Amino acid sequence: MEIFNATVADQVYGSIHDRNPSAQIRAFSGDQTPIGDKIMQYARGDDHIVLVSDGNSNYGVELADAVSVVSKTNTTVYLIDQTPDHNDVSVRIIGSKNVIIGNKNTFRIVVQQAGTHAAYELAVKVDDEVIYHSRIEQFDPVKVRPISHAFSTLGTHVISASITPEGDDHFQSNNAFDKSVYVVPKPAILLISDEESNLRDTVSDLYDVTVSSSGSAGFQEKYKAVILDDRYIESISPDDLDALRGFVSDGRGLLVVGGEKSYDRGGYLDSDFEKMLPVKSYPSEYYGMNDVVIVMDISASTFSEIVVGTGVTFLDYEKALVIDILDDKDFRDDRVGVVAFGGKAYEVSGLTYLDNDAARELLKETIMSIEPKGEITTTLDQGLAMAEEMLTNSAGAKDVIIVSDGNIDAGIYESSLSVADRMNNANTKMHFIHVMSSPTDLLTKFEELAHRVDGTYQQTTYPASVAISTAQPDAAPTPTPPPEEPGTYTVSVFTRKHFITEHLDLSATITGYNDVTSKLGAKRLVVTGEGKPIVCAWRYGLGRVVAWSTDNGGAWSSALYIGNNSQLISSVVNWVIGDPRSEEGVVIEADDVFLGDVCDITITSDTIPNMVFGGDTLDISRIAENTYKTSIDLDEEGVYYLSDYGIAVNYPIEYLDVGMNPDAEKVIQLHGGRVYNESETGMLLSDVKRRSVRTAYEPVSQKTPFILAALALFLIEVIARRVREITRRKGG
């Protein structure tokens, strides 16, 4: 935070305190930034928290988790987006700790800057030998440079990256980074295959492979993983299956490669063997080319009648329009989700495949049951942010349909534009439906927003229907149109947040695949353009299983085994293997740490290990069979050795992420907050004031006046009768 103006927090606090004397300021500093913890600590419910911070929470509860939790107690979190007074540049190295000898490994040198331009020299060394040196100009906040290297000797090696900035660089401590790497022998793998193939050639180059035509070689403990290449179910005997189940359950890996004799073509469906796999061997539903999210406005302004005297409200009309969209046959090949927003946004329904009649009818019933929240504020930005979140992992085209009466509150427009612009840049097509009592030629904020993000806009009045097209525009004509190739399928990464696909650069087509469906709990990692699973993974017992539902490269998928695409199969096998080291003797596992963090160490040994570090015997505790734990506290940067196992200690984690957290705005907007810059304190105060006034609609009983009136009439009648009776008696 020292790169920002230190007086901003006091200025913001002073402005808030002038209008709200009960406002309090809380400050913290040090080599760690536990923003999530602090939000949880100070949130009281029905209040507001203003963060004057870079938004980089590096210790304790994640920022997103904390903001989500406190939002459920009506605590709104805001962030002041600051421009740094100084630039700062940091460097780090990302890659595997345990690597295999002779295999080319890719490490990523990540350079971050707080400003908008930095020039520096980057040098990368392996054991003091320079393997890369270049002058770099950087205009993006983050630049990642992949560096490949193959180690030729076993044991610990150290990769070092250093930058020498030419201009403003506030901290020098984060200009160098060390990564310890432990090189191990090639792990043993059993490949069960009947033929030569690209798969066989690739894994034989990378690992110590034993090739067998059946499981008769035995699933011995020396093997880290087994690869089954296009096997009929009949080729797996009951004894082999039992042995394989035990092999994987004990912590080893299994990769099942498809082809003409496996999965849907090999009798796997409902077999005992299929129970181990992350897929079922029947065709997956076709999810079309579109994922669509409908965003509905249910704020207080939608309570009123759209046409006076009809009894039909704006919300009633919105529901009818959405139901009409769901019944449109053009959407049958799409997945559709629904979000509603009033004072806050919430998910009405996740993405649902509309060609499923039961699911579609259930979704329609859910929409008809939506009740207005009675909140005055129209939080369009929150609705858009939630739609953006729902579409994060969409493999096909993305569409968002916003149905609203068009009333955008002051202060909401800019934040709505920010989210919508971000979605537009991510190739999300946006459709704005303006529900109105009568058409107008005036340019509304709602229409202006649509034009600003290249969205479609249409007005509609009760009881007319609307027409929405989610068809993708035709490709631009080329001088010589390429001939269509029947039976080719583009494959792409579906889920990025996984070891296998995190840094994968995949660009390939295949000509065939096994039509399977991923199971609940499985990770769908690579898919075709139609969403068909190609690589799925899950855990089985202590082990790992991957379904590779195309072939070994012999007929369908040769492109997956060449060039950069071959990284996919090596990443898959590496994940299936897990720890490539031998389980014999004493095995040490410890991550590199940042200065100030405790280094936790796990030791696997058949006997109680005796570990000495710095001349002192470490206190070791047993946490499981043959597994022990200890820790060391390292107070200086450098590379330390426990036996022959290296542990690097780098600068404090506080200096890793520099500049404003690019994800903070999305997190805060998603849960009802806003992000303002230093000059927008007045808008922040207005927003806080508006949100402090909460309007709730509660049923009020009207029985009492009628009961009292009835009682009064009853008493009057009783008194009248009594008077008449007394009068009669006197007259008599």
Short mmCIF file of N, CA and C in Angstrom, two decimals, residues 449-603:
data_model
loop_
_atom_site.label_atom_id
_atom_site.label_comp_id
_atom_site.label_asym_id
_atom_site.label_seq_id
_atom_site.Cartn_x
_atom_site.Cartn_y
_atom_site.Cartn_z
N LEU A 449 -27.35 2.50 -22.51
CA LEU A 449 -26.48 1.42 -22.05
C LEU A 449 -26.37 0.33 -23.11
N ALA A 450 -27.49 -0.01 -23.73
CA ALA A 450 -27.48 -1.03 -24.78
C ALA A 450 -26.57 -0.63 -25.93
N HIS A 451 -26.67 0.62 -26.35
CA HIS A 451 -25.84 1.09 -27.47
C HIS A 451 -24.36 1.11 -27.10
N ARG A 452 -24.07 1.46 -25.84
CA ARG A 452 -22.66 1.58 -25.42
C ARG A 452 -21.94 0.25 -25.46
N VAL A 453 -22.67 -0.86 -25.31
CA VAL A 453 -22.03 -2.18 -25.27
C VAL A 453 -22.40 -3.02 -26.49
N ASP A 454 -22.81 -2.35 -27.56
CA ASP A 454 -23.14 -3.03 -28.82
C ASP A 454 -24.24 -4.07 -28.66
N GLY A 455 -25.17 -3.80 -27.74
CA GLY A 455 -26.28 -4.72 -27.54
C GLY A 455 -27.47 -4.38 -28.41
N THR A 456 -28.41 -5.32 -28.53
CA THR A 456 -29.66 -5.03 -29.22
C THR A 456 -30.63 -4.41 -28.22
N TYR A 457 -31.53 -3.57 -28.72
CA TYR A 457 -32.48 -2.88 -27.84
C TYR A 457 -33.84 -2.89 -28.51
N GLN A 458 -34.87 -3.22 -27.74
CA GLN A 458 -36.22 -3.12 -28.26
C GLN A 458 -37.19 -2.76 -27.15
N GLN A 459 -38.17 -1.91 -27.51
CA GLN A 459 -39.24 -1.55 -26.59
C GLN A 459 -40.40 -2.50 -26.82
N THR A 460 -41.12 -2.79 -25.75
CA THR A 460 -42.30 -3.63 -25.89
C THR A 460 -43.38 -3.13 -24.93
N THR A 461 -44.61 -3.12 -25.40
CA THR A 461 -45.74 -2.68 -24.59
C THR A 461 -46.75 -3.81 -24.47
N TYR A 462 -47.40 -3.86 -23.32
CA TYR A 462 -48.39 -4.90 -23.05
C TYR A 462 -49.53 -4.82 -24.06
N PRO A 463 -49.97 -5.96 -24.63
CA PRO A 463 -49.57 -7.34 -24.34
C PRO A 463 -48.70 -7.94 -25.44
N ALA A 464 -47.95 -7.13 -26.16
CA ALA A 464 -47.16 -7.64 -27.28
C ALA A 464 -46.07 -8.60 -26.79
N SER A 465 -45.62 -9.48 -27.68
CA SER A 465 -44.50 -10.38 -27.38
C SER A 465 -43.24 -9.83 -28.04
N VAL A 466 -42.12 -10.48 -27.78
CA VAL A 466 -40.85 -10.03 -28.34
C VAL A 466 -40.20 -11.18 -29.09
N ALA A 467 -39.27 -10.82 -29.96
CA ALA A 467 -38.49 -11.82 -30.71
C ALA A 467 -37.02 -11.59 -30.41
N ILE A 468 -36.37 -12.63 -29.91
CA ILE A 468 -34.94 -12.56 -29.58
C ILE A 468 -34.22 -13.59 -30.42
N SER A 469 -33.14 -13.19 -31.06
CA SER A 469 -32.32 -14.12 -31.82
C SER A 469 -30.95 -14.24 -31.17
N THR A 470 -30.60 -15.47 -30.81
CA THR A 470 -29.26 -15.71 -30.27
C THR A 470 -28.35 -16.35 -31.31
N ALA A 471 -28.79 -16.34 -32.56
CA ALA A 471 -27.96 -16.91 -33.63
C ALA A 471 -26.69 -16.08 -33.77
N GLN A 472 -25.59 -16.78 -34.03
CA GLN A 472 -24.32 -16.10 -34.17
C GLN A 472 -24.18 -15.55 -35.59
N PRO A 473 -23.55 -14.37 -35.74
CA PRO A 473 -23.38 -13.80 -37.08
C PRO A 473 -22.55 -14.71 -37.96
N ASP A 474 -22.86 -14.69 -39.25
CA ASP A 474 -22.09 -15.51 -40.19
C ASP A 474 -20.65 -15.03 -40.24
N ALA A 475 -19.74 -15.97 -40.51
CA ALA A 475 -18.33 -15.60 -40.63
C ALA A 475 -18.13 -14.69 -41.83
N ALA A 476 -17.16 -13.80 -41.72
CA ALA A 476 -16.85 -12.88 -42.83
C ALA A 476 -16.41 -13.70 -44.04
N PRO A 477 -16.85 -13.30 -45.24
CA PRO A 477 -16.47 -14.07 -46.44
C PRO A 477 -14.98 -13.99 -46.69
N THR A 478 -14.44 -15.07 -47.20
CA THR A 478 -13.03 -15.10 -47.56
C THR A 478 -12.92 -15.27 -49.07
N PRO A 479 -11.80 -14.85 -49.67
CA PRO A 479 -11.66 -14.97 -51.13
C PRO A 479 -11.88 -16.38 -51.63
N THR A 480 -11.36 -17.35 -50.89
CA THR A 480 -11.54 -18.75 -51.27
C THR A 480 -12.09 -19.49 -50.06
N PRO A 481 -13.42 -19.66 -49.97
CA PRO A 481 -13.99 -20.30 -48.80
C PRO A 481 -13.40 -21.69 -48.59
N PRO A 482 -12.99 -22.00 -47.36
CA PRO A 482 -12.42 -23.32 -47.12
C PRO A 482 -13.48 -24.40 -47.25
N PRO A 483 -13.15 -25.53 -47.82
CA PRO A 483 -14.14 -26.60 -47.97
C PRO A 483 -14.52 -27.14 -46.60
N GLU A 484 -15.79 -27.51 -46.47
CA GLU A 484 -16.24 -28.10 -45.22
C GLU A 484 -15.65 -29.50 -45.08
N GLU A 485 -15.26 -29.80 -43.87
CA GLU A 485 -14.70 -31.11 -43.60
C GLU A 485 -15.66 -31.85 -42.69
N PRO A 486 -16.48 -32.73 -43.24
CA PRO A 486 -17.42 -33.46 -42.40
C PRO A 486 -16.67 -34.34 -41.41
N GLY A 487 -17.21 -34.40 -40.19
CA GLY A 487 -16.61 -35.27 -39.20
C GLY A 487 -15.38 -34.71 -38.52
N THR A 488 -15.21 -33.39 -38.51
CA THR A 488 -14.12 -32.78 -37.75
C THR A 488 -14.72 -31.99 -36.60
N TYR A 489 -14.06 -32.06 -35.45
CA TYR A 489 -14.58 -31.44 -34.23
C TYR A 489 -13.46 -30.65 -33.56
N THR A 490 -13.71 -29.39 -33.33
CA THR A 490 -12.75 -28.56 -32.61
C THR A 490 -12.82 -28.89 -31.13
N VAL A 491 -11.67 -29.02 -30.50
CA VAL A 491 -11.64 -29.26 -29.05
C VAL A 491 -11.06 -28.03 -28.36
N SER A 492 -11.55 -27.77 -27.15
CA SER A 492 -11.10 -26.60 -26.40
C SER A 492 -11.18 -26.87 -24.91
N VAL A 493 -10.51 -26.04 -24.15
CA VAL A 493 -10.53 -26.17 -22.69
C VAL A 493 -11.88 -25.69 -22.17
N PHE A 494 -12.49 -26.48 -21.30
CA PHE A 494 -13.78 -26.11 -20.70
C PHE A 494 -13.59 -25.55 -19.29
N THR A 495 -12.72 -26.16 -18.50
CA THR A 495 -12.47 -25.71 -17.13
C THR A 495 -10.99 -25.37 -17.00
N ARG A 496 -10.70 -24.12 -16.66
CA ARG A 496 -9.31 -23.67 -16.55
C ARG A 496 -8.70 -23.96 -15.18
N LYS A 497 -9.54 -23.95 -14.15
CA LYS A 497 -9.00 -24.06 -12.80
C LYS A 497 -8.75 -25.52 -12.43
N HIS A 498 -7.77 -26.12 -13.07
CA HIS A 498 -7.40 -27.50 -12.79
C HIS A 498 -5.94 -27.67 -13.20
N PHE A 499 -5.23 -28.54 -12.51
CA PHE A 499 -3.82 -28.77 -12.81
C PHE A 499 -3.61 -29.10 -14.29
N ILE A 500 -4.49 -29.89 -14.86
CA ILE A 500 -4.30 -30.36 -16.23
C ILE A 500 -4.41 -29.22 -17.24
N THR A 501 -5.32 -28.30 -17.02
CA THR A 501 -5.64 -27.30 -18.05
C THR A 501 -5.25 -25.88 -17.69
N GLU A 502 -4.71 -25.65 -16.50
CA GLU A 502 -4.50 -24.28 -16.02
C GLU A 502 -3.69 -23.43 -16.99
N HIS A 503 -2.61 -23.99 -17.53
CA HIS A 503 -1.75 -23.22 -18.43
C HIS A 503 -1.69 -23.84 -19.83
N LEU A 504 -2.74 -24.55 -20.19
CA LEU A 504 -2.75 -25.29 -21.45
C LEU A 504 -3.10 -24.39 -22.62
N ASP A 505 -2.30 -24.46 -23.67
CA ASP A 505 -2.57 -23.74 -24.91
C ASP A 505 -2.99 -24.78 -25.95
N LEU A 506 -4.29 -24.97 -26.10
CA LEU A 506 -4.82 -26.06 -26.91
C LEU A 506 -5.48 -25.52 -28.18
N SER A 507 -5.07 -26.07 -29.31
CA SER A 507 -5.66 -25.68 -30.60
C SER A 507 -5.61 -26.89 -31.52
N ALA A 508 -6.71 -27.65 -31.55
CA ALA A 508 -6.69 -28.91 -32.30
C ALA A 508 -8.09 -29.28 -32.75
N THR A 509 -8.15 -30.14 -33.76
CA THR A 509 -9.40 -30.75 -34.19
C THR A 509 -9.21 -32.26 -34.20
N ILE A 510 -10.30 -32.97 -33.95
CA ILE A 510 -10.28 -34.42 -34.00
C ILE A 510 -11.36 -34.87 -34.98
N THR A 511 -11.30 -36.11 -35.39
CA THR A 511 -12.27 -36.62 -36.36
C THR A 511 -13.23 -37.64 -35.75
N GLY A 512 -13.08 -37.92 -34.48
CA GLY A 512 -13.98 -38.86 -33.83
C GLY A 512 -13.79 -38.85 -32.34
N TYR A 513 -14.80 -39.38 -31.63
CA TYR A 513 -14.73 -39.45 -30.17
C TYR A 513 -15.75 -40.48 -29.69
N ASN A 514 -15.60 -40.88 -28.45
CA ASN A 514 -16.59 -41.74 -27.81
C ASN A 514 -17.62 -40.84 -27.14
N ASP A 515 -18.89 -41.09 -27.42
CA ASP A 515 -19.95 -40.22 -26.91
C ASP A 515 -20.29 -40.64 -25.48
N VAL A 516 -19.82 -39.88 -24.52
CA VAL A 516 -20.00 -40.20 -23.11
C VAL A 516 -20.61 -38.99 -22.39
N THR A 517 -21.01 -39.22 -21.15
CA THR A 517 -21.59 -38.17 -20.32
C THR A 517 -20.83 -38.10 -19.01
N SER A 518 -20.39 -36.92 -18.63
CA SER A 518 -19.65 -36.78 -17.37
C SER A 518 -20.58 -37.02 -16.19
N LYS A 519 -20.04 -37.66 -15.15
CA LYS A 519 -20.82 -37.95 -13.95
C LYS A 519 -20.84 -36.75 -13.02
N LEU A 520 -21.81 -36.75 -12.12
CA LEU A 520 -21.87 -35.73 -11.08
C LEU A 520 -20.61 -35.82 -10.23
N GLY A 521 -19.92 -34.73 -10.06
CA GLY A 521 -18.69 -34.71 -9.28
C GLY A 521 -17.43 -34.78 -10.12
N ALA A 522 -17.58 -35.13 -11.40
CA ALA A 522 -16.42 -35.18 -12.29
C ALA A 522 -16.12 -33.79 -12.84
N LYS A 523 -14.86 -33.57 -13.18
CA LYS A 523 -14.44 -32.31 -13.80
C LYS A 523 -14.39 -32.49 -15.31
N ARG A 524 -15.20 -31.74 -16.02
CA ARG A 524 -15.16 -31.76 -17.48
C ARG A 524 -14.10 -30.74 -17.90
N LEU A 525 -12.97 -31.20 -18.41
CA LEU A 525 -11.82 -30.33 -18.65
C LEU A 525 -11.67 -29.91 -20.10
N VAL A 526 -11.86 -30.83 -21.03
CA VAL A 526 -11.72 -30.54 -22.46
C VAL A 526 -12.96 -31.07 -23.16
N VAL A 527 -13.52 -30.25 -24.07
CA VAL A 527 -14.76 -30.63 -24.75
C VAL A 527 -14.67 -30.29 -26.23
N THR A 528 -15.61 -30.83 -27.00
CA THR A 528 -15.76 -30.41 -28.39
C THR A 528 -16.55 -29.11 -28.43
N GLY A 529 -16.67 -28.55 -29.62
CA GLY A 529 -17.44 -27.32 -29.77
C GLY A 529 -18.89 -27.48 -29.39
N GLU A 530 -19.39 -28.71 -29.38
CA GLU A 530 -20.77 -28.97 -29.00
C GLU A 530 -20.90 -29.37 -27.55
N GLY A 531 -19.82 -29.26 -26.81
CA GLY A 531 -19.87 -29.57 -25.39
C GLY A 531 -19.68 -31.03 -25.04
N LYS A 532 -19.33 -31.87 -26.02
CA LYS A 532 -19.12 -33.29 -25.75
C LYS A 532 -17.81 -33.48 -24.97
N PRO A 533 -17.83 -34.26 -23.89
CA PRO A 533 -16.62 -34.43 -23.08
C PRO A 533 -15.53 -35.19 -23.84
N ILE A 534 -14.31 -34.68 -23.76
CA ILE A 534 -13.14 -35.38 -24.31
C ILE A 534 -12.19 -35.79 -23.19
N VAL A 535 -12.00 -34.93 -22.20
CA VAL A 535 -11.19 -35.26 -21.04
C VAL A 535 -11.98 -34.92 -19.78
N CYS A 536 -12.22 -35.94 -18.95
CA CYS A 536 -12.90 -35.76 -17.67
C CYS A 536 -12.05 -36.41 -16.58
N ALA A 537 -12.08 -35.83 -15.39
CA ALA A 537 -11.24 -36.34 -14.30
C ALA A 537 -12.01 -36.34 -12.99
N TRP A 538 -11.64 -37.28 -12.11
CA TRP A 538 -12.14 -37.23 -10.75
C TRP A 538 -11.24 -38.07 -9.85
N ARG A 539 -11.54 -38.03 -8.54
CA ARG A 539 -10.79 -38.85 -7.57
C ARG A 539 -11.58 -40.12 -7.30
N TYR A 540 -10.83 -41.24 -7.18
CA TYR A 540 -11.44 -42.52 -6.83
C TYR A 540 -10.66 -43.06 -5.65
N GLY A 541 -11.30 -43.09 -4.47
CA GLY A 541 -10.55 -43.42 -3.27
C GLY A 541 -9.45 -42.40 -3.07
N LEU A 542 -8.22 -42.88 -2.88
CA LEU A 542 -7.07 -41.99 -2.77
C LEU A 542 -6.42 -41.72 -4.12
N GLY A 543 -6.93 -42.39 -5.16
CA GLY A 543 -6.30 -42.28 -6.47
C GLY A 543 -7.00 -41.30 -7.39
N ARG A 544 -6.52 -41.26 -8.64
CA ARG A 544 -7.01 -40.32 -9.63
C ARG A 544 -7.32 -41.06 -10.93
N VAL A 545 -8.44 -40.70 -11.54
CA VAL A 545 -8.87 -41.37 -12.77
C VAL A 545 -9.22 -40.32 -13.82
N VAL A 546 -8.76 -40.54 -15.05
CA VAL A 546 -9.09 -39.66 -16.17
C VAL A 546 -9.70 -40.49 -17.30
N ALA A 547 -10.81 -39.99 -17.82
CA ALA A 547 -11.41 -40.57 -19.02
C ALA A 547 -11.00 -39.72 -20.22
N TRP A 548 -10.27 -40.36 -21.15
CA TRP A 548 -9.81 -39.69 -22.38
C TRP A 548 -10.67 -40.27 -23.50
N SER A 549 -11.77 -39.59 -23.85
CA SER A 549 -12.78 -40.21 -24.71
C SER A 549 -12.57 -39.90 -26.19
N THR A 550 -11.33 -39.92 -26.61
CA THR A 550 -10.98 -40.04 -28.02
C THR A 550 -9.84 -41.05 -28.09
N ASP A 551 -9.25 -41.29 -29.24
CA ASP A 551 -8.36 -42.45 -29.35
C ASP A 551 -6.89 -42.11 -29.09
N ASN A 552 -6.02 -43.07 -29.38
CA ASN A 552 -4.59 -42.96 -29.11
C ASN A 552 -3.82 -42.21 -30.20
N GLY A 553 -4.54 -41.58 -31.12
CA GLY A 553 -3.90 -40.83 -32.20
C GLY A 553 -3.79 -41.60 -33.49
N GLY A 554 -4.20 -42.87 -33.46
CA GLY A 554 -4.07 -43.68 -34.65
C GLY A 554 -5.09 -43.36 -35.72
N ALA A 555 -6.30 -42.92 -35.32
CA ALA A 555 -7.35 -42.67 -36.31
C ALA A 555 -8.02 -41.31 -36.15
N TRP A 556 -8.32 -40.92 -34.91
CA TRP A 556 -9.16 -39.74 -34.68
C TRP A 556 -8.40 -38.49 -34.23
N SER A 557 -7.38 -38.66 -33.42
CA SER A 557 -6.89 -37.50 -32.64
C SER A 557 -5.38 -37.31 -32.72
N SER A 558 -4.80 -37.53 -33.87
CA SER A 558 -3.34 -37.37 -33.98
C SER A 558 -2.89 -35.95 -33.63
N ALA A 559 -3.76 -34.95 -33.85
CA ALA A 559 -3.39 -33.56 -33.56
C ALA A 559 -3.17 -33.31 -32.08
N LEU A 560 -3.72 -34.16 -31.22
CA LEU A 560 -3.55 -33.98 -29.78
C LEU A 560 -2.19 -34.47 -29.28
N TYR A 561 -1.41 -35.09 -30.14
CA TYR A 561 -0.14 -35.67 -29.71
C TYR A 561 1.06 -34.98 -30.35
N ILE A 562 0.83 -33.85 -31.00
CA ILE A 562 1.94 -33.15 -31.65
C ILE A 562 1.98 -31.69 -31.22
N GLY A 563 3.18 -31.10 -31.29
CA GLY A 563 3.34 -29.68 -30.99
C GLY A 563 2.91 -29.32 -29.58
N ASN A 564 2.40 -28.10 -29.43
CA ASN A 564 1.95 -27.64 -28.12
C ASN A 564 0.78 -28.46 -27.59
N ASN A 565 0.00 -29.06 -28.49
CA ASN A 565 -1.15 -29.85 -28.04
C ASN A 565 -0.73 -31.08 -27.24
N SER A 566 0.49 -31.56 -27.46
CA SER A 566 0.95 -32.75 -26.74
C SER A 566 1.10 -32.48 -25.25
N GLN A 567 1.07 -31.20 -24.86
CA GLN A 567 1.13 -30.88 -23.44
C GLN A 567 -0.09 -31.43 -22.71
N LEU A 568 -1.20 -31.60 -23.44
CA LEU A 568 -2.41 -32.12 -22.80
C LEU A 568 -2.20 -33.53 -22.27
N ILE A 569 -1.68 -34.44 -23.09
CA ILE A 569 -1.52 -35.82 -22.64
C ILE A 569 -0.48 -35.91 -21.53
N SER A 570 0.59 -35.12 -21.62
CA SER A 570 1.60 -35.16 -20.55
C SER A 570 1.03 -34.60 -19.25
N SER A 571 0.20 -33.54 -19.34
CA SER A 571 -0.42 -32.99 -18.14
C SER A 571 -1.39 -33.98 -17.53
N VAL A 572 -2.13 -34.69 -18.38
CA VAL A 572 -3.06 -35.71 -17.89
C VAL A 572 -2.31 -36.80 -17.15
N VAL A 573 -1.25 -37.34 -17.75
CA VAL A 573 -0.51 -38.43 -17.11
C VAL A 573 0.17 -37.93 -15.83
N ASN A 574 0.72 -36.72 -15.86
CA ASN A 574 1.34 -36.17 -14.65
C ASN A 574 0.33 -36.05 -13.51
N TRP A 575 -0.89 -35.62 -13.84
CA TRP A 575 -1.91 -35.50 -12.79
C TRP A 575 -2.32 -36.87 -12.27
N VAL A 576 -2.45 -37.82 -13.18
CA VAL A 576 -2.82 -39.18 -12.77
C VAL A 576 -1.75 -39.78 -11.85
N ILE A 577 -0.48 -39.51 -12.17
CA ILE A 577 0.63 -40.04 -11.36
C ILE A 577 0.63 -39.42 -9.98
N GLY A 578 0.34 -38.11 -9.89
CA GLY A 578 0.45 -37.43 -8.60
C GLY A 578 1.91 -37.16 -8.28
N ASP A 579 2.36 -37.60 -7.13
CA ASP A 579 3.76 -37.45 -6.75
C ASP A 579 4.59 -38.49 -7.49
N PRO A 580 5.53 -38.07 -8.37
CA PRO A 580 6.27 -39.05 -9.18
C PRO A 580 7.37 -39.77 -8.42
N ARG A 581 7.61 -39.40 -7.18
CA ARG A 581 8.75 -39.97 -6.45
C ARG A 581 8.46 -41.38 -5.95
N SER A 582 9.51 -42.14 -5.80
CA SER A 582 9.40 -43.48 -5.23
C SER A 582 8.93 -43.39 -3.79
N GLU A 583 8.16 -44.39 -3.37
CA GLU A 583 7.65 -44.40 -2.00
C GLU A 583 8.58 -45.14 -1.05
N GLU A 584 9.74 -45.54 -1.53
CA GLU A 584 10.69 -46.25 -0.67
C GLU A 584 11.56 -45.26 0.09
N GLY A 585 11.96 -45.64 1.30
CA GLY A 585 12.83 -44.79 2.10
C GLY A 585 12.08 -43.61 2.69
N VAL A 586 12.80 -42.51 2.91
CA VAL A 586 12.21 -41.29 3.48
C VAL A 586 11.88 -40.32 2.35
N VAL A 587 10.63 -39.93 2.27
CA VAL A 587 10.18 -39.00 1.23
C VAL A 587 9.71 -37.71 1.91
N ILE A 588 10.32 -36.60 1.52
CA ILE A 588 10.01 -35.30 2.12
C ILE A 588 9.17 -34.48 1.15
N GLU A 589 8.17 -33.79 1.66
CA GLU A 589 7.33 -32.91 0.84
C GLU A 589 7.17 -31.58 1.55
N ALA A 590 7.61 -30.50 0.90
CA ALA A 590 7.46 -29.15 1.47
C ALA A 590 7.45 -28.13 0.35
N ASP A 591 6.56 -27.17 0.45
CA ASP A 591 6.49 -26.11 -0.55
C ASP A 591 7.46 -25.00 -0.21
N ASP A 592 7.85 -24.24 -1.23
CA ASP A 592 8.57 -23.00 -0.98
C ASP A 592 7.63 -22.04 -0.24
N VAL A 593 8.19 -21.11 0.52
CA VAL A 593 7.37 -20.22 1.34
C VAL A 593 7.82 -18.78 1.16
N PHE A 594 6.96 -17.88 1.61
CA PHE A 594 7.30 -16.46 1.69
C PHE A 594 7.80 -16.16 3.09
N LEU A 595 8.67 -15.19 3.19
CA LEU A 595 9.24 -14.81 4.48
C LEU A 595 8.11 -14.43 5.44
N GLY A 596 8.16 -15.01 6.63
CA GLY A 596 7.12 -14.78 7.62
C GLY A 596 6.13 -15.91 7.72
N ASP A 597 6.09 -16.80 6.72
CA ASP A 597 5.21 -17.96 6.76
C ASP A 597 5.95 -19.15 7.35
N VAL A 598 5.23 -19.99 8.06
CA VAL A 598 5.80 -21.22 8.60
C VAL A 598 5.84 -22.27 7.50
N CYS A 599 6.93 -22.99 7.39
CA CYS A 599 7.07 -24.04 6.39
C CYS A 599 6.62 -25.37 6.98
N ASP A 600 5.49 -25.89 6.48
CA ASP A 600 4.98 -27.19 6.93
C ASP A 600 5.61 -28.30 6.09
N ILE A 601 6.04 -29.36 6.75
CA ILE A 601 6.77 -30.44 6.09
C ILE A 601 6.07 -31.76 6.36
N THR A 602 5.81 -32.52 5.29
CA THR A 602 5.23 -33.85 5.42
C THR A 602 6.30 -34.88 5.06
N ILE A 603 6.42 -35.91 5.89
CA ILE A 603 7.45 -36.94 5.70
C ILE A 603 6.76 -38.30 5.63
#
